[in-house]
Tab-separated table of N, CA and C in Angstrom:
chain	number	residue	atom	x	y	z
A	1	MET	N	15.200	29.282	17.082
A	1	MET	CA	14.911	27.842	16.804
A	1	MET	C	15.396	28.128	15.139
A	2	ARG	N	16.201	27.187	14.445
A	2	ARG	CA	16.157	27.207	13.084
A	2	ARG	C	16.154	25.969	12.669
A	3	VAL	N	15.905	25.656	11.415
A	3	VAL	CA	16.165	24.407	10.502
A	3	VAL	C	17.595	24.251	10.576
A	4	ILE	N	17.824	22.975	10.623
A	4	ILE	CA	19.346	22.406	10.782
A	4	ILE	C	19.898	22.291	9.883
A	5	SER	N	19.621	21.779	8.583
A	5	SER	CA	20.373	21.332	7.509
A	5	SER	C	19.466	21.429	6.213
A	6	GLY	N	20.006	21.151	5.185
A	6	GLY	CA	19.362	20.863	4.042
A	6	GLY	C	19.176	22.214	3.007
A	7	GLU	N	18.192	22.271	2.332
A	7	GLU	CA	18.059	23.607	1.345
A	7	GLU	C	17.586	24.661	2.309
A	8	LEU	N	17.018	24.474	3.419
A	8	LEU	CA	16.133	25.428	4.371
A	8	LEU	C	17.408	25.760	5.639
A	9	GLY	N	18.592	25.257	5.465
A	9	GLY	CA	19.296	24.896	6.656
A	9	GLY	C	19.911	26.692	7.231
A	10	GLY	N	19.548	26.582	8.489
A	10	GLY	CA	19.699	28.132	8.934
A	10	GLY	C	18.674	28.950	9.104
A	11	GLN	N	17.556	28.571	8.195
A	11	GLN	CA	16.094	29.532	8.380
A	11	GLN	C	15.700	29.511	9.823
A	12	ARG	N	14.774	30.637	10.267
A	12	ARG	CA	14.434	30.599	11.531
A	12	ARG	C	12.766	30.014	11.452
A	13	LEU	N	12.746	29.181	12.572
A	13	LEU	CA	11.343	28.601	12.582
A	13	LEU	C	10.986	29.470	13.980
A	14	VAL	N	9.643	29.996	13.911
A	14	VAL	CA	8.851	30.889	15.106
A	14	VAL	C	7.934	29.976	15.786
A	15	ALA	N	8.019	30.068	16.790
A	15	ALA	CA	6.698	29.686	17.945
A	15	ALA	C	6.567	30.629	18.736
A	16	PRO	N	5.174	31.231	18.596
A	16	PRO	CA	4.947	32.476	19.261
A	16	PRO	C	4.931	32.579	20.659
A	17	ARG	N	5.009	33.539	21.152
A	17	ARG	CA	5.221	33.444	22.674
A	17	ARG	C	4.028	33.106	23.361
A	18	GLY	N	4.117	32.936	24.466
A	18	GLY	CA	2.593	32.434	25.168
A	18	GLY	C	1.985	31.377	25.038
A	19	TRP	N	2.168	30.960	23.884
A	19	TRP	CA	1.635	29.246	23.242
A	19	TRP	C	2.078	28.402	23.987
A	20	LYS	N	1.228	27.185	24.348
A	20	LYS	CA	1.601	26.011	25.016
A	20	LYS	C	2.323	25.005	24.095
A	21	VAL	N	3.380	25.791	23.539
A	21	VAL	CA	4.071	24.820	22.284
A	21	VAL	C	5.479	24.521	22.777
A	22	ARG	N	5.828	23.118	22.755
A	22	ARG	CA	6.986	22.810	23.402
A	22	ARG	C	7.701	22.123	21.758
A	23	PRO	N	8.321	23.068	20.991
A	23	PRO	CA	9.134	22.483	19.958
A	23	PRO	C	10.477	21.433	20.126
A	24	SER	N	10.513	20.520	19.564
A	24	SER	CA	11.613	19.769	19.646
A	24	SER	C	12.859	20.614	19.540
A	25	SER	N	13.766	20.510	20.323
A	25	SER	CA	15.089	20.942	20.461
A	25	SER	C	16.093	20.791	19.365
A	26	GLU	N	16.809	21.663	18.883
A	26	GLU	CA	17.870	21.531	17.845
A	26	GLU	C	18.591	20.291	18.118
A	27	ARG	N	18.862	20.202	19.404
A	27	ARG	CA	19.800	19.444	19.578
A	27	ARG	C	19.087	17.469	19.356
A	28	VAL	N	17.918	17.422	19.780
A	28	VAL	CA	16.877	16.474	19.494
A	28	VAL	C	16.812	16.434	18.040
A	29	ARG	N	16.317	17.274	17.363
A	29	ARG	CA	16.029	17.049	15.801
A	29	ARG	C	17.486	16.643	15.051
A	30	GLU	N	18.411	17.413	15.545
A	30	GLU	CA	19.850	16.699	15.030
A	30	GLU	C	20.075	15.113	15.069
A	31	ALA	N	19.695	14.969	16.406
A	31	ALA	CA	19.943	13.405	16.694
A	31	ALA	C	18.858	12.673	15.697
A	32	ILE	N	17.704	13.054	15.679
A	32	ILE	CA	16.704	12.348	15.019
A	32	ILE	C	17.246	12.204	13.485
A	33	PHE	N	17.355	13.189	13.001
A	33	PHE	CA	17.980	13.105	11.521
A	33	PHE	C	19.224	12.596	11.290
A	34	SER	N	20.089	12.660	11.909
A	34	SER	CA	21.305	11.683	12.106
A	34	SER	C	21.158	10.079	11.989
A	35	ALA	N	20.272	9.894	12.918
A	35	ALA	CA	19.655	8.359	12.921
A	35	ALA	C	18.930	7.951	12.068
A	36	LEU	N	18.182	8.905	11.174
A	36	LEU	CA	17.479	8.502	10.032
A	36	LEU	C	18.070	8.269	8.848
A	37	GLY	N	19.252	9.066	8.730
A	37	GLY	CA	20.029	8.974	7.442
A	37	GLY	C	19.425	9.736	6.293
A	38	GLU	N	19.579	9.438	5.232
A	38	GLU	CA	19.151	10.421	3.882
A	38	GLU	C	17.542	10.025	3.700
A	39	ILE	N	17.037	11.084	3.440
A	39	ILE	CA	15.519	10.707	3.106
A	39	ILE	C	15.237	11.126	1.566
A	40	ALA	N	14.496	9.954	1.251
A	40	ALA	CA	14.355	9.872	-0.474
A	40	ALA	C	13.422	10.908	-0.702
A	41	PRO	N	13.757	11.463	-1.902
A	41	PRO	CA	13.246	12.859	-2.547
A	41	PRO	C	11.415	12.503	-2.974
A	42	THR	N	10.917	11.387	-2.900
A	42	THR	CA	9.979	10.877	-3.063
A	42	THR	C	9.172	10.557	-1.882
A	43	ALA	N	9.705	10.971	-0.468
A	43	ALA	CA	9.163	10.367	0.663
A	43	ALA	C	7.914	11.354	0.976
A	44	ARG	N	6.941	10.732	1.466
A	44	ARG	CA	6.139	11.467	2.053
A	44	ARG	C	5.941	11.333	3.492
A	45	VAL	N	5.935	12.535	4.062
A	45	VAL	CA	6.113	12.495	5.844
A	45	VAL	C	4.851	12.886	6.266
A	46	LEU	N	4.666	12.539	7.367
A	46	LEU	CA	3.414	12.831	8.463
A	46	LEU	C	3.773	13.450	9.662
A	47	ASP	N	3.613	14.600	10.160
A	47	ASP	CA	3.974	15.089	11.308
A	47	ASP	C	2.711	15.538	12.048
A	48	LEU	N	2.716	14.452	13.188
A	48	LEU	CA	1.295	14.661	13.982
A	48	LEU	C	1.750	15.258	15.408
A	49	TYR	N	0.658	15.987	15.707
A	49	TYR	CA	1.028	16.923	16.674
A	49	TYR	C	2.239	18.019	16.420
A	50	CYS	N	2.088	18.550	15.393
A	50	CYS	CA	3.316	19.291	14.524
A	50	CYS	C	3.638	20.581	15.124
A	51	GLY	N	2.667	21.186	15.824
A	51	GLY	CA	3.187	22.599	16.744
A	51	GLY	C	3.635	23.638	15.744
A	52	THR	N	4.819	23.685	15.572
A	52	THR	CA	5.701	24.811	14.712
A	52	THR	C	5.754	24.346	13.332
A	53	GLY	N	5.699	22.788	13.299
A	53	GLY	CA	5.902	22.201	11.976
A	53	GLY	C	7.321	21.536	11.973
A	54	ALA	N	8.314	22.053	13.010
A	54	ALA	CA	9.855	21.721	13.070
A	54	ALA	C	10.196	20.445	12.340
A	55	LEU	N	9.769	19.311	12.711
A	55	LEU	CA	10.002	18.244	12.359
A	55	LEU	C	9.667	17.978	10.743
A	56	GLY	N	8.638	18.262	10.406
A	56	GLY	CA	7.963	18.040	8.981
A	56	GLY	C	8.821	18.975	8.108
A	57	ILE	N	9.243	20.280	8.411
A	57	ILE	CA	9.693	21.203	7.803
A	57	ILE	C	11.222	20.896	7.616
A	58	GLU	N	11.831	20.044	8.913
A	58	GLU	CA	13.262	19.644	8.607
A	58	GLU	C	13.171	18.440	7.765
A	59	ALA	N	12.264	17.712	7.746
A	59	ALA	CA	12.322	16.605	6.615
A	59	ALA	C	12.154	17.090	5.276
A	60	LEU	N	11.469	18.068	4.966
A	60	LEU	CA	11.451	18.673	3.841
A	60	LEU	C	12.715	19.336	3.188
A	61	SER	N	13.242	20.077	4.074
A	61	SER	CA	14.507	20.597	3.877
A	61	SER	C	15.752	19.612	3.747
A	62	ARG	N	15.410	18.571	4.098
A	62	ARG	CA	16.509	17.445	4.008
A	62	ARG	C	16.198	16.598	2.677
A	63	GLY	N	15.333	16.974	1.974
A	63	GLY	CA	14.858	16.386	0.538
A	63	GLY	C	13.545	15.373	0.401
A	64	ALA	N	12.597	15.053	1.511
A	64	ALA	CA	11.410	14.694	1.481
A	64	ALA	C	10.549	15.366	0.409
A	65	GLY	N	10.139	14.743	-0.004
A	65	GLY	CA	8.839	15.408	-1.232
A	65	GLY	C	7.924	16.181	-0.730
A	66	SER	N	7.027	15.494	0.343
A	66	SER	CA	6.057	16.274	0.740
A	66	SER	C	5.685	15.830	2.158
A	67	ALA	N	4.692	16.724	2.709
A	67	ALA	CA	4.504	16.544	4.160
A	67	ALA	C	2.862	16.897	4.123
A	68	VAL	N	2.404	16.111	5.151
A	68	VAL	CA	1.445	16.225	5.888
A	68	VAL	C	1.314	16.606	7.132
A	69	LEU	N	0.933	17.834	7.773
A	69	LEU	CA	1.201	18.213	9.293
A	69	LEU	C	-0.159	18.358	9.664
A	70	VAL	N	-0.481	17.693	11.041
A	70	VAL	CA	-1.501	17.705	11.737
A	70	VAL	C	-1.481	17.977	13.273
A	71	ASP	N	-2.545	19.117	13.275
A	71	ASP	CA	-2.377	19.570	14.838
A	71	ASP	C	-3.843	20.207	14.914
A	72	ARG	N	-4.263	20.443	16.302
A	72	ARG	CA	-5.245	21.317	16.684
A	72	ARG	C	-5.457	22.751	16.395
A	73	ASP	N	-4.135	22.867	16.755
A	73	ASP	CA	-4.085	24.591	16.325
A	73	ASP	C	-2.898	24.626	15.038
A	74	THR	N	-2.970	25.308	14.419
A	74	THR	CA	-2.107	25.103	13.258
A	74	THR	C	-1.190	26.491	12.692
A	75	ARG	N	-1.801	27.371	13.423
A	75	ARG	CA	-1.276	28.817	13.380
A	75	ARG	C	0.307	29.004	12.986
A	76	ALA	N	1.080	28.458	14.330
A	76	ALA	CA	2.324	28.571	14.010
A	76	ALA	C	2.947	27.682	12.658
A	77	ALA	N	2.636	26.490	12.719
A	77	ALA	CA	3.117	25.711	11.527
A	77	ALA	C	2.646	26.369	10.420
A	78	LEU	N	1.467	26.951	10.297
A	78	LEU	CA	1.185	27.772	8.980
A	78	LEU	C	2.107	28.944	8.777
A	79	GLY	N	2.452	29.687	9.746
A	79	GLY	CA	3.352	30.919	9.774
A	79	GLY	C	4.775	30.475	9.390
A	80	ASN	N	5.314	29.213	9.896
A	80	ASN	CA	6.322	28.865	9.441
A	80	ASN	C	6.486	28.346	7.803
A	81	ILE	N	5.392	27.492	7.242
A	81	ILE	CA	5.107	27.222	6.234
A	81	ILE	C	5.124	28.268	5.153
A	82	GLU	N	4.388	29.113	5.361
A	82	GLU	CA	4.573	30.477	4.226
A	82	GLU	C	5.591	31.517	4.380
A	83	ARG	N	6.112	31.526	5.433
A	83	ARG	CA	7.500	32.222	5.543
A	83	ARG	C	8.733	31.506	4.942
A	84	LEU	N	8.570	30.125	4.743
A	84	LEU	CA	9.774	29.427	4.155
A	84	LEU	C	9.229	29.120	2.561
A	85	GLY	N	8.281	29.261	2.247
A	85	GLY	CA	7.863	29.114	0.874
A	85	GLY	C	7.518	27.605	0.585
A	86	LEU	N	7.003	26.972	1.517
A	86	LEU	CA	6.664	25.388	1.409
A	86	LEU	C	5.160	25.114	0.996
A	87	ARG	N	4.721	26.013	0.761
A	87	ARG	CA	3.037	25.817	0.722
A	87	ARG	C	2.515	24.833	-0.238
A	88	ASP	N	3.337	24.415	-1.280
A	88	ASP	CA	3.031	23.747	-2.687
A	88	ASP	C	3.540	22.375	-2.154
A	89	ARG	N	4.334	22.169	-1.200
A	89	ARG	CA	4.830	21.105	-0.588
A	89	ARG	C	4.166	20.419	0.510
A	90	VAL	N	3.255	21.111	1.255
A	90	VAL	CA	2.550	20.849	2.645
A	90	VAL	C	1.199	20.832	2.328
A	91	GLU	N	0.259	19.773	2.992
A	91	GLU	CA	-0.683	19.845	3.273
A	91	GLU	C	-0.978	19.880	4.931
A	92	LEU	N	-1.636	21.164	5.240
A	92	LEU	CA	-1.587	21.335	6.443
A	92	LEU	C	-3.143	21.238	7.024
A	93	VAL	N	-3.289	19.998	8.157
A	93	VAL	CA	-4.526	19.963	8.629
A	93	VAL	C	-4.930	20.345	10.173
A	94	ARG	N	-6.262	21.157	10.116
A	94	ARG	CA	-6.176	21.559	11.535
A	94	ARG	C	-7.370	20.465	11.979
A	95	ALA	N	-7.014	19.748	12.991
A	95	ALA	CA	-8.025	18.870	13.365
A	95	ALA	C	-7.330	18.250	15.032
A	96	ASP	N	-8.189	17.578	15.497
A	96	ASP	CA	-7.481	16.545	16.439
A	96	ASP	C	-7.098	15.334	16.078
A	97	VAL	N	-5.785	15.304	16.351
A	97	VAL	CA	-4.981	13.998	15.629
A	97	VAL	C	-5.710	12.626	15.797
A	98	GLY	N	-6.224	12.482	17.134
A	98	GLY	CA	-6.824	11.173	17.295
A	98	GLY	C	-8.297	10.900	16.262
A	99	ARG	N	-8.923	12.010	16.444
A	99	ARG	CA	-10.166	11.969	15.516
A	99	ARG	C	-9.636	11.857	13.719
A	100	TRP	N	-8.695	12.635	13.439
A	100	TRP	CA	-8.179	12.514	12.057
A	100	TRP	C	-7.508	11.190	11.747
A	101	LEU	N	-6.653	10.655	12.591
A	101	LEU	CA	-6.373	9.177	12.461
A	101	LEU	C	-7.282	8.334	12.161
A	102	ALA	N	-8.740	8.317	12.874
A	102	ALA	CA	-9.546	7.208	12.848
A	102	ALA	C	-10.344	7.561	11.246
A	103	ARG	N	-10.232	8.889	11.132
A	103	ARG	CA	-10.952	9.116	9.748
A	103	ARG	C	-10.459	8.856	8.505
A	104	GLU	N	-8.974	8.786	8.767
A	104	GLU	CA	-7.972	8.396	7.496
A	104	GLU	C	-8.390	7.134	6.751
A	105	SER	N	-8.723	6.710	5.920
A	105	SER	CA	-8.875	5.196	5.517
A	105	SER	C	-8.300	4.993	4.057
A	106	GLY	N	-7.712	5.852	3.754
A	106	GLY	CA	-6.888	5.567	2.350
A	106	GLY	C	-5.670	4.530	2.690
A	107	PRO	N	-5.258	4.253	1.453
A	107	PRO	CA	-3.789	3.075	1.652
A	107	PRO	C	-3.066	3.881	2.318
A	108	ALA	N	-2.008	3.034	2.887
A	108	ALA	CA	-0.873	3.328	3.239
A	108	ALA	C	-0.018	4.442	2.675
A	109	ALA	N	0.346	5.400	2.961
A	109	ALA	CA	0.919	6.407	2.198
A	109	ALA	C	2.040	7.181	2.725
A	110	PHE	N	2.678	6.685	3.975
A	110	PHE	CA	3.600	7.672	4.302
A	110	PHE	C	4.786	6.800	4.748
A	111	GLU	N	5.988	7.175	4.042
A	111	GLU	CA	7.421	6.580	4.520
A	111	GLU	C	7.869	6.817	6.006
A	112	LEU	N	7.443	7.894	6.512
A	112	LEU	CA	8.025	8.608	7.814
A	112	LEU	C	7.074	9.487	8.510
A	113	VAL	N	6.712	9.054	9.903
A	113	VAL	CA	5.505	9.666	10.514
A	113	VAL	C	6.408	10.109	12.054
A	114	PHE	N	6.236	11.383	12.161
A	114	PHE	CA	6.995	12.156	13.532
A	114	PHE	C	5.784	12.281	14.247
A	115	ILE	N	5.835	11.774	15.386
A	115	ILE	CA	4.786	11.849	16.445
A	115	ILE	C	5.482	13.104	17.728
A	116	ASP	N	4.935	13.958	18.231
A	116	ASP	CA	5.566	14.564	19.191
A	116	ASP	C	4.413	15.366	20.274
A	117	ALA	N	3.617	14.191	20.490
A	117	ALA	CA	2.506	14.692	21.370
A	117	ALA	C	2.791	15.418	22.672
A	118	PRO	N	1.938	16.120	23.254
A	118	PRO	CA	2.357	16.861	24.594
A	118	PRO	C	2.664	15.462	25.327
A	119	TYR	N	3.774	15.740	26.306
A	119	TYR	CA	4.183	14.711	27.153
A	119	TYR	C	2.940	14.192	28.095
A	120	ARG	N	2.266	14.812	28.573
A	120	ARG	CA	1.178	14.593	29.598
A	120	ARG	C	0.299	13.686	28.843
A	121	LEU	N	-0.139	13.634	27.377
A	121	LEU	CA	-1.019	13.061	26.746
A	121	LEU	C	-0.697	11.808	26.608
A	122	ALA	N	0.529	11.003	26.948
A	122	ALA	CA	1.230	9.679	26.334
A	122	ALA	C	0.282	8.652	26.537
A	123	ASP	N	-0.311	8.759	27.802
A	123	ASP	CA	-1.244	7.452	28.045
A	123	ASP	C	-2.417	7.689	27.200
A	124	ARG	N	-3.383	8.886	27.052
A	124	ARG	CA	-4.272	8.790	25.998
A	124	ARG	C	-4.243	8.493	24.608
A	125	VAL	N	-2.883	9.125	24.311
A	125	VAL	CA	-2.556	8.871	22.835
A	125	VAL	C	-1.948	7.855	22.241
A	126	GLY	N	-1.447	6.892	23.033
A	126	GLY	CA	-0.870	5.604	22.920
A	126	GLY	C	-1.577	4.483	22.104
A	127	PRO	N	-3.148	4.355	22.909
A	127	PRO	CA	-4.066	3.697	22.149
A	127	PRO	C	-4.681	3.845	20.808
A	128	GLU	N	-4.684	5.197	20.523
A	128	GLU	CA	-5.049	5.832	19.273
A	128	GLU	C	-3.941	5.501	18.124
A	129	LEU	N	-2.674	5.791	18.644
A	129	LEU	CA	-1.693	5.636	17.550
A	129	LEU	C	-1.595	4.101	17.352
A	130	ASN	N	-1.485	3.131	18.618
A	130	ASN	CA	-1.459	1.742	18.049
A	130	ASN	C	-2.542	1.005	17.083
A	131	THR	N	-3.826	1.822	17.432
A	131	THR	CA	-5.032	1.176	16.280
A	131	THR	C	-4.771	2.034	15.139
A	132	HIS	N	-4.281	3.092	14.849
A	132	HIS	CA	-4.576	3.535	13.485
A	132	HIS	C	-3.216	3.831	12.693
A	133	LEU	N	-1.994	4.086	13.436
A	133	LEU	CA	-0.905	4.271	12.540
A	133	LEU	C	-0.272	3.236	11.919
A	134	PRO	N	-0.075	1.984	12.056
A	134	PRO	CA	0.431	0.988	11.272
A	134	PRO	C	-0.267	0.823	9.701
A	135	ARG	N	-1.475	1.117	9.756
A	135	ARG	CA	-2.185	1.149	8.182
A	135	ARG	C	-1.821	2.529	7.609
A	136	LEU	N	-1.184	3.220	8.101
A	136	LEU	CA	-0.768	4.796	7.297
A	136	LEU	C	0.625	4.686	7.056
A	137	LEU	N	1.311	3.649	7.625
A	137	LEU	CA	2.797	3.512	7.186
A	137	LEU	C	3.206	2.508	6.242
A	138	LEU	N	3.830	2.711	5.046
A	138	LEU	CA	4.226	1.820	4.064
A	138	LEU	C	4.799	0.773	4.790
A	139	GLN	N	5.027	-0.250	3.734
A	139	GLN	CA	5.929	-1.294	4.314
A	139	GLN	C	7.210	-0.814	4.399
A	140	GLY	N	7.913	-0.967	5.790
A	140	GLY	CA	9.450	-0.443	5.861
A	140	GLY	C	9.354	0.852	6.249
A	141	GLY	N	8.201	1.414	6.449
A	141	GLY	CA	8.081	2.767	6.911
A	141	GLY	C	8.414	3.067	8.514
A	142	ARG	N	8.956	4.217	8.492
A	142	ARG	CA	9.524	4.515	9.984
A	142	ARG	C	8.748	5.465	10.670
A	143	ALA	N	8.377	5.130	12.255
A	143	ALA	CA	7.910	6.236	12.916
A	143	ALA	C	8.835	6.881	13.836
A	144	VAL	N	9.132	7.929	14.441
A	144	VAL	CA	9.736	8.302	15.416
A	144	VAL	C	8.954	9.090	16.231
A	145	ILE	N	9.096	9.041	17.542
A	145	ILE	CA	8.654	9.240	18.548
A	145	ILE	C	8.866	10.081	19.470
A	146	GLU	N	8.860	11.336	19.931
A	146	GLU	CA	9.542	12.149	20.952
A	146	GLU	C	8.433	12.211	22.206
A	147	SER	N	8.827	11.882	23.205
A	147	SER	CA	8.066	11.893	24.436
A	147	SER	C	8.917	12.054	25.624
A	148	GLY	N	8.186	12.190	26.595
A	148	GLY	CA	8.742	12.476	28.150
A	148	GLY	C	9.585	11.215	28.492
A	149	ALA	N	10.698	11.596	28.870
A	149	ALA	CA	11.619	10.096	29.329
A	149	ALA	C	10.799	9.658	31.036
A	150	ALA	N	10.023	10.262	31.361
A	150	ALA	CA	9.444	10.148	32.412
A	150	ALA	C	8.153	9.488	32.355
A	151	SER	N	7.206	9.521	31.284
A	151	SER	CA	6.331	8.801	30.713
A	151	SER	C	6.259	8.701	29.566
A	152	PRO	N	6.951	7.827	28.876
A	152	PRO	CA	7.413	7.543	27.323
A	152	PRO	C	6.365	7.115	26.727
A	153	LEU	N	6.005	7.230	25.577
A	153	LEU	CA	4.998	6.879	24.611
A	153	LEU	C	5.436	5.450	24.037
A	154	ARG	N	4.844	4.195	23.990
A	154	ARG	CA	5.235	2.948	23.396
A	154	ARG	C	4.402	2.828	22.483
A	155	LEU	N	4.686	2.044	21.185
A	155	LEU	CA	3.783	1.772	20.189
A	155	LEU	C	4.271	0.054	20.286
A	156	ASP	N	3.086	-0.669	20.500
A	156	ASP	CA	3.128	-2.282	20.580
A	156	ASP	C	3.171	-2.484	19.137
A	157	SER	N	2.307	-1.658	18.134
A	157	SER	CA	1.756	-2.226	16.804
A	157	SER	C	2.618	-2.059	15.867
A	158	LEU	N	4.150	-1.388	16.364
A	158	LEU	CA	5.207	-1.507	15.290
A	158	LEU	C	6.180	-1.853	16.097
A	159	GLU	N	7.402	-2.129	15.346
A	159	GLU	CA	8.781	-2.790	15.915
A	159	GLU	C	9.513	-1.591	16.281
A	160	GLN	N	9.942	-1.461	17.618
A	160	GLN	CA	11.026	-0.609	18.026
A	160	GLN	C	12.499	-1.094	17.644
A	161	ILE	N	12.962	-0.039	16.970
A	161	ILE	CA	14.534	-0.516	16.434
A	161	ILE	C	15.612	0.502	16.964
A	162	ARG	N	14.774	1.337	17.872
A	162	ARG	CA	16.279	2.325	18.483
A	162	ARG	C	15.384	3.380	19.425
A	163	GLN	N	16.165	3.611	20.662
A	163	GLN	CA	15.772	4.415	21.715
A	163	GLN	C	16.867	5.156	22.075
A	164	ARG	N	16.728	6.547	22.405
A	164	ARG	CA	17.749	7.489	23.193
A	164	ARG	C	17.006	8.364	23.958
A	165	ARG	N	17.865	8.779	24.867
A	165	ARG	CA	17.037	9.879	26.000
A	165	ARG	C	17.943	11.195	25.875
A	166	TYR	N	17.395	12.219	25.673
A	166	TYR	CA	17.931	13.510	25.492
A	166	TYR	C	17.392	14.447	26.629
A	167	GLY	N	18.259	14.464	27.520
A	167	GLY	CA	17.450	15.077	28.625
A	167	GLY	C	16.111	14.659	29.139
A	168	ALA	N	15.064	15.752	29.330
A	168	ALA	CA	13.837	15.094	29.714
A	168	ALA	C	13.122	14.639	28.435
A	169	ALA	N	13.479	14.459	27.357
A	169	ALA	CA	12.895	13.599	26.216
A	169	ALA	C	13.736	12.291	25.722
A	170	GLU	N	12.835	11.615	25.498
A	170	GLU	CA	12.992	10.355	25.066
A	170	GLU	C	12.437	10.216	23.609
A	171	VAL	N	13.611	9.641	22.503
A	171	VAL	CA	13.224	9.588	20.924
A	171	VAL	C	13.378	7.921	21.075
A	172	SER	N	12.231	7.445	20.205
A	172	SER	CA	11.960	6.152	20.035
A	172	SER	C	11.889	5.821	18.403
A	173	PHE	N	12.533	4.875	17.911
A	173	PHE	CA	11.985	4.569	16.261
A	173	PHE	C	11.780	3.471	16.198
A	174	TYR	N	10.693	3.506	15.372
A	174	TYR	CA	9.698	2.159	15.082
A	174	TYR	C	9.609	1.988	13.717
A	175	ARG	N	9.599	0.872	13.209
A	175	ARG	CA	9.212	0.327	11.974
A	175	ARG	C	8.113	-0.488	11.693
A	176	ARG	N	7.545	-0.267	10.487
A	176	ARG	CA	6.294	-1.188	10.625
A	176	ARG	C	6.767	-2.482	10.164
A	177	ARG	N	6.184	-3.431	10.960
A	177	ARG	CA	6.304	-4.985	11.061
A	177	ARG	C	6.286	-5.569	9.501
A	178	ALA	N	7.027	-6.501	9.052
A	178	ALA	CA	6.443	-7.296	8.042
A	178	ALA	C	5.370	-8.028	8.205
A	179	GLN	N	4.574	-7.865	6.932
A	179	GLN	CA	3.214	-8.923	7.222
A	179	GLN	C	3.342	-10.204	6.668
């Protein structure tokens, strides 16, 4: 698994063997970033259920200014962040995503949010995301969800603007509704 494009293009990303980590495939990441287009150098990115950090790292490689990566187990992401020299641009949060979302009470701060929860948790995490995610996204901010095509994760609190299927994965693009 590698960073696809940008300043870190071609660099390896590591997912330790035996872990229950399902990183986004290069094909899916390429499709996501092709659909997103250019990322502003001031963009703040949030990567929920970050696993290896692949989506957040790809966004940084393609120009995002900073990223917050959240997961219950951050060892894989930490290893990739340190190996790629991204420590100064990444805040790594070791926490349950639902609890972290509930605690985050600051103003909307993110232009782009990636959500790649374990496919089997779609029913559980949907309500948490619908409740908390809109207040974290800036006006016009976008969220990208990778979920299982058999049980896709849907967000009623945001406007869906695109949806694509890639094998067993479904990728949905959302935007924060105008207020």
